[in-house]
PDB file of C-alpha atoms in Angstrom:
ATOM      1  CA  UNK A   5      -8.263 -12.338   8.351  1.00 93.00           C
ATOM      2  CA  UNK A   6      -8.152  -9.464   5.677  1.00 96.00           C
ATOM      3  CA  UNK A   7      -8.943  -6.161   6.672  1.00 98.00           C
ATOM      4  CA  UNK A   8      -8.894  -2.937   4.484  1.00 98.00           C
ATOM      5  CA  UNK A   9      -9.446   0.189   5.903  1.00 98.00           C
ATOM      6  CA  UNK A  10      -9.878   3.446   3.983  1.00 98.00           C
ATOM      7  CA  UNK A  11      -9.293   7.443   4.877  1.00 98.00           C
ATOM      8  CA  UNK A  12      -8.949  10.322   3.390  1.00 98.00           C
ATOM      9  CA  UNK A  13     -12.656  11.452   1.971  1.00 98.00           C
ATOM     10  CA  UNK A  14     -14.110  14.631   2.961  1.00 98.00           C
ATOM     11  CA  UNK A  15     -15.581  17.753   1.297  1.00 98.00           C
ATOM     12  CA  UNK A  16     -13.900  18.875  -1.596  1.00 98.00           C
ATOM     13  CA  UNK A  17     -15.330  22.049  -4.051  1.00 98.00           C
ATOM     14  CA  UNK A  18     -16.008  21.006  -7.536  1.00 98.00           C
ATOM     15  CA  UNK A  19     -12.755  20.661  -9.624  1.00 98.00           C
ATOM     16  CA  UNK A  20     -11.256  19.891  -6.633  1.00 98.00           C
ATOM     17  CA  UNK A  21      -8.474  17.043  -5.629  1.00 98.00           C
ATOM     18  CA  UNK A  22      -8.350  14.156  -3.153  1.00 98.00           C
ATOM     19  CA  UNK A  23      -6.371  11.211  -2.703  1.00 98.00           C
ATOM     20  CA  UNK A  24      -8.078   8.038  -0.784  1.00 98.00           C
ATOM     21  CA  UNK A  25      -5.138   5.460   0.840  1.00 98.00           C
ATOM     22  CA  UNK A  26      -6.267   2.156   1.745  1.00 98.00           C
ATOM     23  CA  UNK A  27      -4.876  -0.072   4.015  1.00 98.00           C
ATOM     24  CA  UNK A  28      -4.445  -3.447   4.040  1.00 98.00           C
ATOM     25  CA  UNK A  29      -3.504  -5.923   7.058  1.00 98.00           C
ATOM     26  CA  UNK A  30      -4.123  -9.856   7.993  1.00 97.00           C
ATOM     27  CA  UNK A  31      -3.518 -11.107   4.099  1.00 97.00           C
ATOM     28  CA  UNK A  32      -0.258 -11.016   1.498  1.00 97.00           C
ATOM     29  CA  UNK A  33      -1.386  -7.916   0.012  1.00 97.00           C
ATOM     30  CA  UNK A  34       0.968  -8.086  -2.857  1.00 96.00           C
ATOM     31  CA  UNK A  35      -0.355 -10.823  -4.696  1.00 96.00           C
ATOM     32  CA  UNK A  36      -3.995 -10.191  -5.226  1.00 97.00           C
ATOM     33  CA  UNK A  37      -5.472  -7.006  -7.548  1.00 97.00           C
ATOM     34  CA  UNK A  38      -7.198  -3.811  -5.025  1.00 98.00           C
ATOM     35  CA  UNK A  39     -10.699  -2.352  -6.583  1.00 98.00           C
ATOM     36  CA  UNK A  40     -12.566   1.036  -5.958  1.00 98.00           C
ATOM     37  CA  UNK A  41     -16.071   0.568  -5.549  1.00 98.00           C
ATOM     38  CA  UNK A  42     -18.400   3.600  -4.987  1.00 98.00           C
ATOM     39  CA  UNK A  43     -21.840   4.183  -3.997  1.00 98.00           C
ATOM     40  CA  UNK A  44     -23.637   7.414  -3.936  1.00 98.00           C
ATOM     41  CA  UNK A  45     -25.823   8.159  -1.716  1.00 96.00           C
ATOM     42  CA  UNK A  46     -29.525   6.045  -1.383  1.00 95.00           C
ATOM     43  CA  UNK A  47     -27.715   4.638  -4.642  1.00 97.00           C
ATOM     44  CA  UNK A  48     -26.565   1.468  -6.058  1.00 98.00           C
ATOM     45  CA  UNK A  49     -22.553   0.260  -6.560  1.00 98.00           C
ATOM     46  CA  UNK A  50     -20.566   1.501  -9.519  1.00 98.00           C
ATOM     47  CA  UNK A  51     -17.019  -0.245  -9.912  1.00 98.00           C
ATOM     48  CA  UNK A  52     -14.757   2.728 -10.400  1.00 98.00           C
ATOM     49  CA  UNK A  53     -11.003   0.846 -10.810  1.00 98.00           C
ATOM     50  CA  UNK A  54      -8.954  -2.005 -10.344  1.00 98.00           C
ATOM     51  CA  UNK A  55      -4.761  -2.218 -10.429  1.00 97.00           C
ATOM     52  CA  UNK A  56      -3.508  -5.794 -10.531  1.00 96.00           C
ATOM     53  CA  UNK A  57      -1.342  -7.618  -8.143  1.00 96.00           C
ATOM     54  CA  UNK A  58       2.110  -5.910  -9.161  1.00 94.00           C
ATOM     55  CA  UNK A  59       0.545  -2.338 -10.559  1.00 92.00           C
ATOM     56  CA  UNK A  60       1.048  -3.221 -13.716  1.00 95.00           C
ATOM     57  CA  UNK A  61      -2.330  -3.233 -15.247  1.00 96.00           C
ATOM     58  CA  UNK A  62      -5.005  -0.624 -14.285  1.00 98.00           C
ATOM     59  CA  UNK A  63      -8.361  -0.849 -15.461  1.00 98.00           C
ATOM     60  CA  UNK A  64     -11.146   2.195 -15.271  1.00 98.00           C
ATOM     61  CA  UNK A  65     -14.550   3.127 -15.467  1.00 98.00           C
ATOM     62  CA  UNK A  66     -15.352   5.467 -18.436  1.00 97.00           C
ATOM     63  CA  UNK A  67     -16.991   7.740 -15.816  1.00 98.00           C
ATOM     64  CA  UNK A  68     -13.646   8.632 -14.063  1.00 98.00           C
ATOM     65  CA  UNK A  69     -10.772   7.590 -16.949  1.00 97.00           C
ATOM     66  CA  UNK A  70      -8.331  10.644 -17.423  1.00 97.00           C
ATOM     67  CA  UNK A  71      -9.453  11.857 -13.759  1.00 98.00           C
ATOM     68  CA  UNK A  72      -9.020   9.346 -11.377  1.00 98.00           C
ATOM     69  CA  UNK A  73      -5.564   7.170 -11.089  1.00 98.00           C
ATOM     70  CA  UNK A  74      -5.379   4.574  -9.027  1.00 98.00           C
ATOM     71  CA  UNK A  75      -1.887   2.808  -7.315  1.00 98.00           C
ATOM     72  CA  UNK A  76      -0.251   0.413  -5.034  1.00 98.00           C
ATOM     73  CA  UNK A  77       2.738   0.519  -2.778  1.00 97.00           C
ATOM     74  CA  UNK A  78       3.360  -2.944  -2.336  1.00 97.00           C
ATOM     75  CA  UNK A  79       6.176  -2.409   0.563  1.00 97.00           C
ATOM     76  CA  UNK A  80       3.407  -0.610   3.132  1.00 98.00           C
ATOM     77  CA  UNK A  81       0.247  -2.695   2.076  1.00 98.00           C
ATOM     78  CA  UNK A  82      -1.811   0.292   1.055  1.00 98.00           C
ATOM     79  CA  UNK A  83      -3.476   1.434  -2.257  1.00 98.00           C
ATOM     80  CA  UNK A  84      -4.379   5.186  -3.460  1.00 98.00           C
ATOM     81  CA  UNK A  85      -6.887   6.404  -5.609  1.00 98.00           C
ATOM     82  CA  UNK A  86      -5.778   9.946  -6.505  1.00 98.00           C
ATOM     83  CA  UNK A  87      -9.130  11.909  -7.620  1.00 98.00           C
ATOM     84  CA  UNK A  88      -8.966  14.963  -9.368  1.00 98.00           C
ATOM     85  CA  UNK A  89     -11.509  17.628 -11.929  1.00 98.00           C
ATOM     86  CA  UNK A  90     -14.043  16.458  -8.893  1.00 98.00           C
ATOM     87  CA  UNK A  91     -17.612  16.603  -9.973  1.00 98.00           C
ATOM     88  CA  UNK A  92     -20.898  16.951  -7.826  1.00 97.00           C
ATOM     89  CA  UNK A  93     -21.814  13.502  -9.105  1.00 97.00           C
ATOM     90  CA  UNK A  94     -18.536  12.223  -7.907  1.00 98.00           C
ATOM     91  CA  UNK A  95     -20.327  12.596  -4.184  1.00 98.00           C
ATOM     92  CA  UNK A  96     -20.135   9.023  -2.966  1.00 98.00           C
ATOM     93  CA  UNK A  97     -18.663   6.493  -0.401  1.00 98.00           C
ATOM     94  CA  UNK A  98     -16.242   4.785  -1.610  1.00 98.00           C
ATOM     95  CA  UNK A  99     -14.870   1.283  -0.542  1.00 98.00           C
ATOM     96  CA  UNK A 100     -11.646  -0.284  -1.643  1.00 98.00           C
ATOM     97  CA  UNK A 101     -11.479  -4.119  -1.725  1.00 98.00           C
ATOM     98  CA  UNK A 102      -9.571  -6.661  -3.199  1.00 97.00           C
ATOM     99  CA  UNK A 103     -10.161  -9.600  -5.135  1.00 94.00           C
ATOM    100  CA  UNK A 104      -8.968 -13.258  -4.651  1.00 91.00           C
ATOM    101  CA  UNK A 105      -8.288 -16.909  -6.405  1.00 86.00           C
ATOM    102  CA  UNK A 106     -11.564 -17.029  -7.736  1.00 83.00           C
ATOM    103  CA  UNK A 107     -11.005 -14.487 -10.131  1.00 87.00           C
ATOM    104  CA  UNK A 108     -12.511 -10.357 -10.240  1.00 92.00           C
ATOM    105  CA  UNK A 109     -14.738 -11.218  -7.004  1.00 94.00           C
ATOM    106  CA  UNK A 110     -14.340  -9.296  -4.502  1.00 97.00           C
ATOM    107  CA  UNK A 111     -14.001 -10.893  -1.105  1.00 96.00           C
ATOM    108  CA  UNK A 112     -13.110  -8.299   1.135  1.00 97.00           C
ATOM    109  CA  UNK A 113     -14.242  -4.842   1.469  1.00 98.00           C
ATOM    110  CA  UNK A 114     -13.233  -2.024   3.672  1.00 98.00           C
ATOM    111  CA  UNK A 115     -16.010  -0.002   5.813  1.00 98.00           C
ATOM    112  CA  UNK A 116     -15.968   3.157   2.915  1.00 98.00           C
ATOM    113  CA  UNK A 117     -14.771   7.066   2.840  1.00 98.00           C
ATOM    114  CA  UNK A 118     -17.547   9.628   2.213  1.00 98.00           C
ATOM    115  CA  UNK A 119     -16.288  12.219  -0.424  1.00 98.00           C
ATOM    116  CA  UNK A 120     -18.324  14.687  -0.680  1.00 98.00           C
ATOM    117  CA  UNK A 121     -18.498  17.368  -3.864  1.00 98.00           C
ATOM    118  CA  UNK A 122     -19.611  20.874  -3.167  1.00 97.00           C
ATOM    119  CA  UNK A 123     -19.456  24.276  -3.324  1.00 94.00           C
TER     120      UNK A 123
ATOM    121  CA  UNK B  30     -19.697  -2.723 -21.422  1.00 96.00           C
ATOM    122  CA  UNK B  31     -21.627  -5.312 -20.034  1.00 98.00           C
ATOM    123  CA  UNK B  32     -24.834  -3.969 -18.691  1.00 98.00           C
ATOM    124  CA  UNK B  33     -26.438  -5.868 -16.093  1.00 98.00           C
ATOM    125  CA  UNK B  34     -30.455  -5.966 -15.729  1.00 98.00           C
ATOM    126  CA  UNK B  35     -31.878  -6.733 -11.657  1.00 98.00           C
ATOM    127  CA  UNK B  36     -35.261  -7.177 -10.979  1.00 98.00           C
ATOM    128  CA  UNK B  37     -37.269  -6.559  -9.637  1.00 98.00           C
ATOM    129  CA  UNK B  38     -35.514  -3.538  -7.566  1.00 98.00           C
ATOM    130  CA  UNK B  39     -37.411  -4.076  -4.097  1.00 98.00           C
ATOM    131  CA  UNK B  40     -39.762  -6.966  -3.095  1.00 97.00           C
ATOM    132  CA  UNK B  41     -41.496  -7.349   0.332  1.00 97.00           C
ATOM    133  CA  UNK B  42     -41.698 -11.164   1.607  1.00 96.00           C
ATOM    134  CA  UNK B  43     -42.070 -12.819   5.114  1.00 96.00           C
ATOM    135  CA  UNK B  44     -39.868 -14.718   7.461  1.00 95.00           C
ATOM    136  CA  UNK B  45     -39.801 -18.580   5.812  1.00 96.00           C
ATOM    137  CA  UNK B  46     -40.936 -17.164   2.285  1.00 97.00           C
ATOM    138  CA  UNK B  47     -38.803 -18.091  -0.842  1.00 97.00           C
ATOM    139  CA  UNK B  48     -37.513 -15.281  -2.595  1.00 97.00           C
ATOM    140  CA  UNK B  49     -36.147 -15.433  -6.130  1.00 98.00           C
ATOM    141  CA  UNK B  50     -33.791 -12.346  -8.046  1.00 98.00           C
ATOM    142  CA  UNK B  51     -32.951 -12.228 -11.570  1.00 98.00           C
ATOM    143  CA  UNK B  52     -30.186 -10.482 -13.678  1.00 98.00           C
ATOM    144  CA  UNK B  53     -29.839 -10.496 -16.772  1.00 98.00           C
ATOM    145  CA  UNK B  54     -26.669 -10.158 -18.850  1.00 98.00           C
ATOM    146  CA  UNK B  55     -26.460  -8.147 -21.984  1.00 98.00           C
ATOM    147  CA  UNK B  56     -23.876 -10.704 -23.176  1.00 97.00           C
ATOM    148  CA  UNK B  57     -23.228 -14.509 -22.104  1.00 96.00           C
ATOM    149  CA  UNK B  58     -20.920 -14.095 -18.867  1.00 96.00           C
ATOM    150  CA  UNK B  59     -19.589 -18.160 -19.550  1.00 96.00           C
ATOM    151  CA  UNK B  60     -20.565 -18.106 -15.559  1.00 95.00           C
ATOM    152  CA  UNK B  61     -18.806 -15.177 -14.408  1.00 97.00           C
ATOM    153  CA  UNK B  62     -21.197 -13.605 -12.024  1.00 97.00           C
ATOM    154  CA  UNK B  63     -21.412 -13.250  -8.672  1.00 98.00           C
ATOM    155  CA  UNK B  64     -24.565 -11.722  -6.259  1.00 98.00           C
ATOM    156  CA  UNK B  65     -23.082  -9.956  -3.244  1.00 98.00           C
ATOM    157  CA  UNK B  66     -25.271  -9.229   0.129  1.00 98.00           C
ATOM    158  CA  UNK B  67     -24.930  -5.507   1.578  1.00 98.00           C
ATOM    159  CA  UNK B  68     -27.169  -4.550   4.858  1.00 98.00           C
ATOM    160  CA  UNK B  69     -27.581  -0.754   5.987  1.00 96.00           C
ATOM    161  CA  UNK B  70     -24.152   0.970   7.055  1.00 96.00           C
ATOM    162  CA  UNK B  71     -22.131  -1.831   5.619  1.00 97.00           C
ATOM    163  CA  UNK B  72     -19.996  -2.692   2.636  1.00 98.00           C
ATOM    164  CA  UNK B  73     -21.081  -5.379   0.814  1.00 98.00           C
ATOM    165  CA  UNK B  74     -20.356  -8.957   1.498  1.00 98.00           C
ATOM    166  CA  UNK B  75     -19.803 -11.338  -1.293  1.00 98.00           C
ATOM    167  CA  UNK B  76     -22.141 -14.669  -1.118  1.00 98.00           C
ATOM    168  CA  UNK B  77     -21.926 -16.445  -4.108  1.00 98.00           C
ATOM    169  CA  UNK B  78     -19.264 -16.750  -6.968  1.00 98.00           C
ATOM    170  CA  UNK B  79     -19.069 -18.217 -10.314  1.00 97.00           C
ATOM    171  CA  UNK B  80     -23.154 -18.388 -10.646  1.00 97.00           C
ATOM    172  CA  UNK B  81     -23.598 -20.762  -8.116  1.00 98.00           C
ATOM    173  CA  UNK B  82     -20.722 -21.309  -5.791  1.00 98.00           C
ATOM    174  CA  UNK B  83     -21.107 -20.354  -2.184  1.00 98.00           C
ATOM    175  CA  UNK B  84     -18.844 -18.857  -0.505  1.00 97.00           C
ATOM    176  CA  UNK B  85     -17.026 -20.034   2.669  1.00 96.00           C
ATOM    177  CA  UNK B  86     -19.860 -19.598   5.613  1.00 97.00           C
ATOM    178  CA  UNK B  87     -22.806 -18.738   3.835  1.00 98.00           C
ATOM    179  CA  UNK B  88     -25.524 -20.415   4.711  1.00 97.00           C
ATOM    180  CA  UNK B  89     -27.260 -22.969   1.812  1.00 98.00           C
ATOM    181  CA  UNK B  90     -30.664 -21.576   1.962  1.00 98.00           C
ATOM    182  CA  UNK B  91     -28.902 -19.238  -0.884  1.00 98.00           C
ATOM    183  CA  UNK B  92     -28.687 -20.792  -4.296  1.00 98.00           C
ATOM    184  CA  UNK B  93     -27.685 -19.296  -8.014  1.00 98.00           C
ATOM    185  CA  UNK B  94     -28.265 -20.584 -11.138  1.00 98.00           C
ATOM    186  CA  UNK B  95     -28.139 -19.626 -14.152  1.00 97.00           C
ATOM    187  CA  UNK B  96     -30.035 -20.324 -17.728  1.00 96.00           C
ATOM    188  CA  UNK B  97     -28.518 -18.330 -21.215  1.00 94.00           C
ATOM    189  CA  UNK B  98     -27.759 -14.522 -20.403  1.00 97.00           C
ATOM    190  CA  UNK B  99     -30.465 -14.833 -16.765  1.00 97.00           C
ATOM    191  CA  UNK B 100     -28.863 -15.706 -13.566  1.00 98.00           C
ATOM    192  CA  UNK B 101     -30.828 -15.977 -10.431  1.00 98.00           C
ATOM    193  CA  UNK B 102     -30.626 -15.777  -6.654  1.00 98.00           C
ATOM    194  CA  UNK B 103     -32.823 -17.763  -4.822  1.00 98.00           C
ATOM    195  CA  UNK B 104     -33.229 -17.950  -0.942  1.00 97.00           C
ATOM    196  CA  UNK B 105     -35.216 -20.530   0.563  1.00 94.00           C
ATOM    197  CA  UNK B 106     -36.803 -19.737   4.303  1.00 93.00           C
ATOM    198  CA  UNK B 107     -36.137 -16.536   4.493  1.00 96.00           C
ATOM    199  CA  UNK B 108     -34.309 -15.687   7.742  1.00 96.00           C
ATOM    200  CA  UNK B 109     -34.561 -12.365   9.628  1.00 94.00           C
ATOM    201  CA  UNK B 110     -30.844 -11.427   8.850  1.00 96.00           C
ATOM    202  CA  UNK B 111     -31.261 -11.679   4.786  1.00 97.00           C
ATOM    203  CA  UNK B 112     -33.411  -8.604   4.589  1.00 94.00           C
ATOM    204  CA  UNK B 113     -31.085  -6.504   3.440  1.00 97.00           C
ATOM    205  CA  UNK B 114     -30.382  -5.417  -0.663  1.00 98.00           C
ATOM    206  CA  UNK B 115     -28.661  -7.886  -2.990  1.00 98.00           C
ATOM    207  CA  UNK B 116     -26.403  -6.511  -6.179  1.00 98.00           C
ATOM    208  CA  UNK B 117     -25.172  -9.325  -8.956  1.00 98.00           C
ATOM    209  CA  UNK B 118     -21.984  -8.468 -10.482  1.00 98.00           C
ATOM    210  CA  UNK B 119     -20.225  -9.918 -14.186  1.00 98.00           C
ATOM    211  CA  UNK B 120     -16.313 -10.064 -13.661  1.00 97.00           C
ATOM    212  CA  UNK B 121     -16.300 -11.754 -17.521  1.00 97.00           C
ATOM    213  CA  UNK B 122     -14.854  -8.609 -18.840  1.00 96.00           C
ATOM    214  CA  UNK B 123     -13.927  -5.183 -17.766  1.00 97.00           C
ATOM    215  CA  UNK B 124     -15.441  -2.642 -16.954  1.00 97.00           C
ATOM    216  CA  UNK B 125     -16.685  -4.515 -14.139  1.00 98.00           C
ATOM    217  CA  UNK B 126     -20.420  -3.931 -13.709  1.00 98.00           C
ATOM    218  CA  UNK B 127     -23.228  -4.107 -11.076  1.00 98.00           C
ATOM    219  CA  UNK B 128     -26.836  -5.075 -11.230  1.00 98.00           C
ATOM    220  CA  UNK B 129     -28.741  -1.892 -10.057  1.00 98.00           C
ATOM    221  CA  UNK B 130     -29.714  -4.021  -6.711  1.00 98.00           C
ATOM    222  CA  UNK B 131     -32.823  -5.608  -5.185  1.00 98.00           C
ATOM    223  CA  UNK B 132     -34.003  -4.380  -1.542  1.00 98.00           C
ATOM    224  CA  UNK B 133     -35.421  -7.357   0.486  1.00 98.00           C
ATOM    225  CA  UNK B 134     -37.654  -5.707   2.816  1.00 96.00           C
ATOM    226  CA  UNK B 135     -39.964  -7.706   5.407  1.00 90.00           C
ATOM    227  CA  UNK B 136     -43.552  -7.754   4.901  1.00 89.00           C
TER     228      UNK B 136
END
């Protein structure tokens, strides 16, 4: 079965940079599009990106376009978001999943990555 | 983008009640919505697709329908394991957006 696992949060001073990997086992991972999904804390989910099957359509949240990029390496099964001009309100976990046949659902998740914005 | 309108955000009901969630679309989603299930500590887990499709393993005492821009989520006998919050989602257009959740909390 399809299992995503995240790494790479942690605490990161405003303006700051961090790049999440996720990685993907149990599924072909190179034929179905990988999402960003964050939640701050106590808070509801905000979809922050998508990149499609072969990379070569992203799609972004106005909150995070121009700071946030997010890629694929289809060859190792794992996605990036690269994060960068970090903001307090960018304090969140954040899960990758992907979606499936039934179009931009999202039918597997991983378990999150706390980043965490401060000074 | 599409903003997406839950209500109400928390409701308290009993085991074997019948619990009913609404969003609300600020555009027709031509059935592109789905309501996803997420309990404390955990990611989300998707339950329904295309308004009213469930999906693989969920049990049918969840429904969705849907009637112009309102789509509900409606569980019959509530179980112990479905307290938990409930998000909708649209996936008609991107950005991709959320309902702002409902907390099912036990009586």
């Amino acid at each position: 079965q399809a299992q995503l696992v995240e790494s790479g949060g942690g605490v990161v001073q405003p303006g700051g940079s961090l790049r999440l990997s996720c990685a993907a086992s149990g599924f072909k991972f190179s034929i179905y599009g990988i999402h960003w999904v964050r939640q701050s804390p106590g808070k509801g989910l905000e979809w922050v990106a998508a990149l499609s099957y072969n990379g070569g359509s992203t799609y972004y949240a106005d909150s995070v376009k121009d700071r946030f990029t997010i890629s694929r390496d289809n060859s190792n099964n794992v996605a990036y978001l690269q994060m960068s001009s970090l903001r307090s309100d960018d304090t969140a976990v954040y899960f990758c999943a992907k979606d499936w046949e039934q179009g931009l659902t999202l039918d597997s998740w991983g378990q999150g990555t706390l980043v965490a914005v401060s000074s | 983008a599409i903003r997406m309108t839950q209500s109400p955000s928390s409701l308290s009901a009993s085991p074997g009640d019948r619990v009913t969630i609404t969003c609300r679309a600020s555009q027709d989603l031509r059935g592109y919505l789905a309501w996803y299930q997420q309990k404390p500590g955990q990611a989300p887990k998707l339950l329904i697709y295309k308004t009213s499709t469930l999906q693989s393993g969920v049990p049918s005492r969840f429904s969705g329908s849907v009637s112009g821009t309102d789509s509900t989520l409606t569980i019959t006998s509530l179980q112990s394991e479905d307290f938990a919050t409930y998000y909708c989602q649209q996936y008609w257009s991107y950005p991709l957006t959320f309902g702002g959740g409902t907390k099912v909390e036990i009586k």
